[in-house]
Amino acid sequence: MKNIRNFSIIAHIDHGKSTLSSRIIEFCKKLSLNSLNIKVLDSMELEKEKGITIKSRCISLNYLYNNEKYNLNLVDTPGHIDFNNELKRYLYACEGVLLIIDALKGIESQTVINYNIAYKLGLKILIVINKIDLPNINIYNLKKKIKKKFKNYNNKILKCSSKYGFGIKNIIKYIINYIPNPICKINNYLQALIIDSYFDNYLGIILIIKIFNGILYEKKNIVFLSNNFVCKIEKIGIFKPEIKYYKYLECGRIGFIIIRNKNINKINIGDTITNYPNKNNIFLKTFKKPLSQLFISIFPKNKKYNYFKESFKKLYLNDYSLTYKKEFSKIFGKGYRCGFLGILHMDIILERLYREFNIKTIITFPNINYKIYFKNGKKKILNNPNNINENEILKIKEYIVKLKIYSPIKYINSIIKLCIKNRGIQKNIIYKNNYVKIIYEIPLNEIIYNFYNNLKNITNGYGYMKYKFLKYKKSNIVKLNILLNKKKINNLSLFIHKKKIFIIGNQILDNLLKYFSKKMFNINLQISVNNKIISSKTIKSYRKNVISKCYGGDINRKNKLLKKQKRGKMKLKKYNNFKINKNIIINFLKII
Ligand code: GDP
Ligand code: MG
């Protein structure tokens, strides 16, 4: 235990976390530079493609330092704002962090957010400037900026080039000397925290755990404190990064346990595991489940509902920020209403459904929560406009957040413009050195889609933001319906602010028309709000001249062809609902 170091590498995206992790693994395993050239850590196919780290990985390494054997446990974490809670979870397993800063790009938004998260959790922080091989960098200036920004940082600022492997040995020396070992009571009862879990087709349910007290044994029964569920551990082990099984794991370790598949519903990430029988009902300090902000309905297009259901269970095991509950649609059948943290999270889940489970999906427009007051006196918080009759609505209140934006002072005017455009109400502006903190009250529906990207663009990547729920406030929110040939398309309604109905309504119509343009029947698409049509577009069917190729007068043949064409049209006419695909949603998100 004395020689265990549990640490994580955190940074703004692209500053080099995964590259540095690979270098540290190579160094400890005495592998040559770049022999781990596929980034072992980004093992999920999707991660490699998007170049981002979604699910964190923990890898155990042994290292000989001053003739003593050390066990270094390295956790690679995601850098995107949508995954901050994932980062926090893994940090619960660590005693320290390396905060990587790109020598050229310097301190960026997520650098500051990550520093504060680690600091608040009481972790030892080591700042490392990476990419010192790049030309035109000024390390002296960057160090000055770091000291100014992180006043309570009093350790040495380290330097390295993960690309070329400079400075790695020194980083490891600092990890050993400055990051504290875990402190726990070996002979006490067992307490282990479930940090993460996932489903593996060959191995079954895998729980990533950190042991805070006691010893965990293979083949013994354990209890999950949140639901008093008892089950047997099949196997325990550690990632090195390849799987290695052990008979037992002692406290201070981050490892995994494997349990039987039938227990999938009983697993809660953040739960405490203890011995069976359970005498000490003490939960470990744990992280909060993040609230879903963005909701869509998902229906399976190419698979049966039961398969879809089982796939969701497996996905959920690995992504506890996802929420889902049953939904039924007359058109699309059985599906789920799902909640996500943001757009990227939604995109990743849809992509994973397809890649890992081969499920193609039909989805609806995203919505957020609204507080709806009905004429009959009832009120409800809802995010799904589809089953609500607008005639019964008295008023709608929208979700307002307190938004804090941090940025270098020079971008202040553009930021204020952006906030005003998105119906923000200014509350405060605080100047500090070269930075400014801008506080706004702003509707969530204005900032959840593209706002963060816009902020990044206007501040050259330097601005960052965070927000939290403030109140529900009365607003001009309406329900927008889409009609195809005068019939409402169920499941495609959305809540929207009145000032946006024309822009968004027309864009949606244009996008849908493109979708229909190849169909052989007349199409009329309309947008209605409060039972009034506010926009209408039509395309005429294009009638193929099927008999043009028939020379001469064989009337029977002509009739046959015309009949066939008519049958085709009849079939298409029945097609008065359609399946929305991701591209339509993505176009929608670009304009909202
Ligand atoms: P992450 O998003 O923080 O995990 O960043 P990655 O490790 O994926 O690195 C982002 C990019 O920076 C990749 O193209 C790396 O090759 C590059 N990179 C990482 N470390 C260095 C370095 O020390 N020097 C240079 N020149 N490039 C680096
Ligand atoms: Mg990475």
Coordinates of N, CA, C and O and ligand atoms in Angstrom, one line a residue, residues 17-19 39 42 51-53 76-77, ligand 2:
K17 N -2.9 14.0 -23.4 CA -3.1 13.0 -22.3 C -2.8 11.6 -22.8 O -2.1 10.9 -22.1
S18 N -3.5 11.2 -23.8 CA -3.4 9.8 -24.3 C -1.9 9.5 -24.7 O -1.4 8.5 -24.4
T19 N -1.3 10.5 -25.4 CA 0.1 10.3 -25.8 C 1.0 10.1 -24.6 O 1.8 9.2 -24.5
K39 N -3.0 3.9 -29.8 CA -3.1 4.3 -28.4 C -3.9 3.2 -27.7 O -5.1 3.2 -27.9
D42 N -7.2 4.5 -26.0 CA -8.4 4.8 -26.7 C -8.9 3.5 -27.4 O -8.9 3.5 -28.7
G51 N -11.1 10.7 -32.1 CA -9.9 11.3 -31.5 C -10.1 11.8 -30.1 O -9.3 12.6 -29.6
I52 N -11.2 11.3 -29.5 CA -11.4 11.8 -28.1 C -11.5 10.6 -27.2 O -11.8 9.5 -27.7
T53 N -11.3 10.7 -25.9 CA -11.3 9.6 -25.0 C -12.7 9.7 -24.3 O -13.0 10.7 -23.6
D76 N -6.6 7.2 -17.5 CA -6.8 8.1 -18.6 C -8.2 8.6 -18.6 O -9.2 7.8 -18.4
T77 N -8.4 9.9 -18.8 CA -9.8 10.4 -18.7 C -10.2 11.2 -19.9 O -9.4 11.7 -20.7
Ligands
MG2 MG -7.1 11.1 -25.4

